[in-house]
Short mmCIF file of C-alpha atoms in Angstrom, two decimals:
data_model
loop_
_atom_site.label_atom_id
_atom_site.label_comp_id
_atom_site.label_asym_id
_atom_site.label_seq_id
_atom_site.Cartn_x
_atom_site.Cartn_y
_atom_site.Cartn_z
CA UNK A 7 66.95 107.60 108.27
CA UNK A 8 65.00 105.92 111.41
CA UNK A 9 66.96 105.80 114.77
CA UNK A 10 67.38 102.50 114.47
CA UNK A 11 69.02 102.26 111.47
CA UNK A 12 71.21 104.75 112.34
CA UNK A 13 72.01 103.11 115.39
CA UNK A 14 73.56 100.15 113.80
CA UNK A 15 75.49 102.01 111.24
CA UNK A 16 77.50 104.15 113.70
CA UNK A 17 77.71 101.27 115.77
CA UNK A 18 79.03 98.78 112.63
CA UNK A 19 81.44 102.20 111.61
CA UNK A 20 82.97 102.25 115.13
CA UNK A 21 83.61 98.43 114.91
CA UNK A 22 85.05 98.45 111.32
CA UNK A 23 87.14 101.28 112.76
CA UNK A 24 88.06 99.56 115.69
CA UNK A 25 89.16 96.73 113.36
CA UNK A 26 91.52 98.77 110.96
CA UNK A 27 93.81 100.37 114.20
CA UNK A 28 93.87 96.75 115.59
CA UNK A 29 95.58 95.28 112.36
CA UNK A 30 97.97 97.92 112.00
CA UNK A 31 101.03 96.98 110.00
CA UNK A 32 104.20 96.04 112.77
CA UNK A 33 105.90 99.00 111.66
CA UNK A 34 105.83 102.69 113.57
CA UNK A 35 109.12 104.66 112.52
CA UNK A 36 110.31 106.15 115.88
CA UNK A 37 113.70 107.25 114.60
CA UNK A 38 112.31 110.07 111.92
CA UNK A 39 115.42 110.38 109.55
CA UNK A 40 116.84 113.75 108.72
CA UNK A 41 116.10 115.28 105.65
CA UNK A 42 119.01 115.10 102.90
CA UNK A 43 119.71 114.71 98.90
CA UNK A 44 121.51 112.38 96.83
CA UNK A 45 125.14 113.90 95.74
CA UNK A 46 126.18 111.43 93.19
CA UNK A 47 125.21 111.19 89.60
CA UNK A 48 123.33 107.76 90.22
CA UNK A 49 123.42 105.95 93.42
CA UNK A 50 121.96 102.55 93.73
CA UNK A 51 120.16 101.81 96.44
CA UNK A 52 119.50 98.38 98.09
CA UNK A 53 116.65 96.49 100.44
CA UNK A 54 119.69 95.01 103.03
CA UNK A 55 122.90 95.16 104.23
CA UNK A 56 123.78 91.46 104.94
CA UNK A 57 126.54 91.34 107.47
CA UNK A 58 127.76 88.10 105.33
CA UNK A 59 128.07 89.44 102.63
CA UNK A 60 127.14 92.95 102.14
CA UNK A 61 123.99 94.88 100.36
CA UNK A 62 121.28 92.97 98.87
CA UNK A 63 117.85 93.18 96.89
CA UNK A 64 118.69 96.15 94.53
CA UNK A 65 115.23 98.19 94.54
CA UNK A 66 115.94 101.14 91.93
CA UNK A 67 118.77 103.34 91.22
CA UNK A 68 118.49 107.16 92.87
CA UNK A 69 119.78 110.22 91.06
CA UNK A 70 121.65 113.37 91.97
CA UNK A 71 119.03 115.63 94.40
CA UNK A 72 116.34 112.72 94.92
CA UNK A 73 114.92 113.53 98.43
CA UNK A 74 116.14 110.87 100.95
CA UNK A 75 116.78 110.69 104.85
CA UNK A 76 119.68 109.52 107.01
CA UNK A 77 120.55 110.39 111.18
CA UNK A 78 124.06 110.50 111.38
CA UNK A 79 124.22 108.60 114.73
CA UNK A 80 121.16 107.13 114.81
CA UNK A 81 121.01 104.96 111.29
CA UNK A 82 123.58 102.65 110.81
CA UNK A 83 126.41 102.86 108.50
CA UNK A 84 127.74 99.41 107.53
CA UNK A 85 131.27 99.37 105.55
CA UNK A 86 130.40 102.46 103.96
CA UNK A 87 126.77 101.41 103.33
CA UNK A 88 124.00 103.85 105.23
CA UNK A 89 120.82 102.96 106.20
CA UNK A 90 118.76 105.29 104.52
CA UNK A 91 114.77 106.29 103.60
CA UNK A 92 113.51 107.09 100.38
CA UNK A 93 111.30 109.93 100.13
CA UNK A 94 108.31 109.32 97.45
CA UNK A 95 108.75 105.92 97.74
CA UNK A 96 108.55 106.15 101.12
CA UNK A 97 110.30 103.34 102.09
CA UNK A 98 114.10 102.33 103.83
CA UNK A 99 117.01 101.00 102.07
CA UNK A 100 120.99 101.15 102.46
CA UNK A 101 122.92 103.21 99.86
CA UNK A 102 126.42 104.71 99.94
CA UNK A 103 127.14 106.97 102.86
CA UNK A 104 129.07 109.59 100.21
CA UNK A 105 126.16 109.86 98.43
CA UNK A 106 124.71 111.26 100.89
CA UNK A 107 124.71 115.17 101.52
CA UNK A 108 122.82 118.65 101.40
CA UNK A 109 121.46 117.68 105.39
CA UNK A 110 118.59 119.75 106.11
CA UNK A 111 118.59 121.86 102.73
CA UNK A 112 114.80 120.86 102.15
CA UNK B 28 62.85 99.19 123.71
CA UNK B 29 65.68 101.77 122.23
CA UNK B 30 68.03 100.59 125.07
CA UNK B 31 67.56 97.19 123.89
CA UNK B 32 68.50 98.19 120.46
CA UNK B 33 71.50 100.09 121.07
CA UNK B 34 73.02 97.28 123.10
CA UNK B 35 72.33 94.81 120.83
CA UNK B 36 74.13 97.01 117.67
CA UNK B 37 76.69 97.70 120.14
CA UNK B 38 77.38 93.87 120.73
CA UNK B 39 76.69 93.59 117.03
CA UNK B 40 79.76 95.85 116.19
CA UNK B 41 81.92 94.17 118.48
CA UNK B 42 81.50 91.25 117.01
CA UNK B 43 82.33 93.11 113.63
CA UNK B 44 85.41 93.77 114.91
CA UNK B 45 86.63 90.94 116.81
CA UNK B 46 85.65 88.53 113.20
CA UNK B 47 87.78 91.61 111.50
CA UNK B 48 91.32 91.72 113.42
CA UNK B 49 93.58 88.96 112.47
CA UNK B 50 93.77 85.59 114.29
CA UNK B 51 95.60 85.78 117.33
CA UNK B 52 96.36 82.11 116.24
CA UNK B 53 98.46 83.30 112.97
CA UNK B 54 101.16 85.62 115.06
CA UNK B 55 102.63 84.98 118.54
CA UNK B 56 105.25 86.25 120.54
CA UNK B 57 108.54 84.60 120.45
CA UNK B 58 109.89 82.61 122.51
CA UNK B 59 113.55 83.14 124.45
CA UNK B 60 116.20 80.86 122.64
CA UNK B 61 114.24 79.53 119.52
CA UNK B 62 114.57 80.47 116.21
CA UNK B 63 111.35 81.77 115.12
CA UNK B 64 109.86 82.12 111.82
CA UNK B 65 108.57 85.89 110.78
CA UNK B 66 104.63 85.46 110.15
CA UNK B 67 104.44 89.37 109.27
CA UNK B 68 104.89 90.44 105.29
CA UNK B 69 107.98 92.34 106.49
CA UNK B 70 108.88 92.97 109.94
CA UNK B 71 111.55 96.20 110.73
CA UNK B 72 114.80 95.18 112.60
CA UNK B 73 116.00 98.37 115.03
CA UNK B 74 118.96 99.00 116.49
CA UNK B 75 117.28 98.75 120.05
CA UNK B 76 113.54 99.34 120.80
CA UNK B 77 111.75 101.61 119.42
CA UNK B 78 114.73 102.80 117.83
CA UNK B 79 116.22 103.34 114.36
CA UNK B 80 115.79 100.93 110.84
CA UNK B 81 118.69 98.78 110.11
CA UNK B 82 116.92 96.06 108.05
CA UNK B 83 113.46 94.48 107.11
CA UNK B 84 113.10 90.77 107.72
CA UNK B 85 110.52 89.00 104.81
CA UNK B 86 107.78 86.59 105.62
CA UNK B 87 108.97 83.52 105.81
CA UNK B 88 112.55 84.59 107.11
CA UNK B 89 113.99 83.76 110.69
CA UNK B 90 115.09 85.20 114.15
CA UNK B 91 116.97 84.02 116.66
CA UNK B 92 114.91 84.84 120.26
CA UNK B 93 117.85 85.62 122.52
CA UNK B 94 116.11 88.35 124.63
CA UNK B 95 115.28 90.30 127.04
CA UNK B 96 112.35 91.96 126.27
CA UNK B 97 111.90 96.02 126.33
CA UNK B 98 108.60 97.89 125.36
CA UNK B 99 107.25 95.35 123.09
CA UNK B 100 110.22 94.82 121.27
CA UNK B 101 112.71 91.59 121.82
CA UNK B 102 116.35 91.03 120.78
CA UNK B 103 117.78 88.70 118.94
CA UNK B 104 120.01 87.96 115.73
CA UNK B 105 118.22 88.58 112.61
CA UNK B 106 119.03 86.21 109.48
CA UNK B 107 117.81 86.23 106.21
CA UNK B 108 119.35 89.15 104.56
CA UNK B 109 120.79 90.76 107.75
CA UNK B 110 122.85 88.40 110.00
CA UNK B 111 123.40 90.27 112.47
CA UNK B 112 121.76 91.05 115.69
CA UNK B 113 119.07 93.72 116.89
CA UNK B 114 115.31 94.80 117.62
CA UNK B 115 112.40 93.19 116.26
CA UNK B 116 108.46 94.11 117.39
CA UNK B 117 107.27 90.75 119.25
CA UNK B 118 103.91 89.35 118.56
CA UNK B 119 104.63 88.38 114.92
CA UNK B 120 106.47 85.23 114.94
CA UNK B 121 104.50 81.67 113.28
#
């Protein structure tokens, strides 16, 4: 490939670079959760916990030893309701805090 | 004549870039004591900055600046399907 050419593609890969850290999605997770299971048979787990009138947007239904994440402490427990992660999915959620258990056993 | 070249692709991939990020214009910071409109898909609501998930506001959804500010985050009450107050990332309000 001539100089030249190869010029302007590292230059255009450092710009389309530079371009994909600056639109970065408004989310870094600071708070890593710790690593637990579910402990009920089913468990269903929810997008919100609206203080008005408690959880909201049903996203799926867990089951007994699916992977999840809570920090006693640090995530909030609302009325019984834990903010919570979802490993595989990957994504946060508020199920019941008795559901929760087996802290660290993966 | 090579020196010339690099500085132009350089200039070239800067403007790659800068056409590539999205418009300042479409997100802003918010703005102590209105209620601002979430321009994000989802934005996370902490319980203080840089601190731990307690609910996702939509696109679309609203939050009540109250401040103060702290490391790029800003406080306020969170409504949609939260209604209740905490820490939001500022810079992506309508």
């Amino acid at each position: 490939m001539p100089r030249r050419i190869r010029t302007w593609v590292t230059t255009l890969a450092i710009g389309t670079a530079t371009a994909a850290l600056g639109a970065a999605p408004p989310h870094a997770d600071p708070v890593v959760p710790r690593h637990a299971i579910v402990v009920c048979q089913s468990a269903s787990f929810y997008a919100n916990y609206d203080s008005a009138g408690g959880p909201t947007g049903l996203k799926r239904t867990l089951a007994y030893g699916n992977k999840i994440g809570h920090t006693p402490g640090a995530h909030p427990v609302y009325n019984g309701w834990a903010a919570s992660f979802d490993f595989g999915p990957n994504d946060w959620g508020y199920l019941r805090a008795e559901c929760i258990g087996g802290y660290d056993s993966w | 004549m090579v020196r010339r070249q690099v500085i132009a692709g350089l200039l070239a991939g800067v403007v790659a870039a800068t056409l590539a990020l999205p418009s300042p214009a479409q997100a802003a910071n918010g703005t102590i004591g209105q209620r601002e409109t979430v321009c994000a898909s989802d934005l996370f609501v902490r319980t203080q900055p840089v601190g731990a998930w307690m609910g996702t506001l939509y696109q679309g959804q609203t939050f009540l600046v109250e401040g103060p500010r702290s490391g790029g985050y800003i406080y306020g009450f969170a409504y949609g399907h939260i209604n209740r107050r905490g820490w939001v990332q500022d810079g992506w309000f309508c």
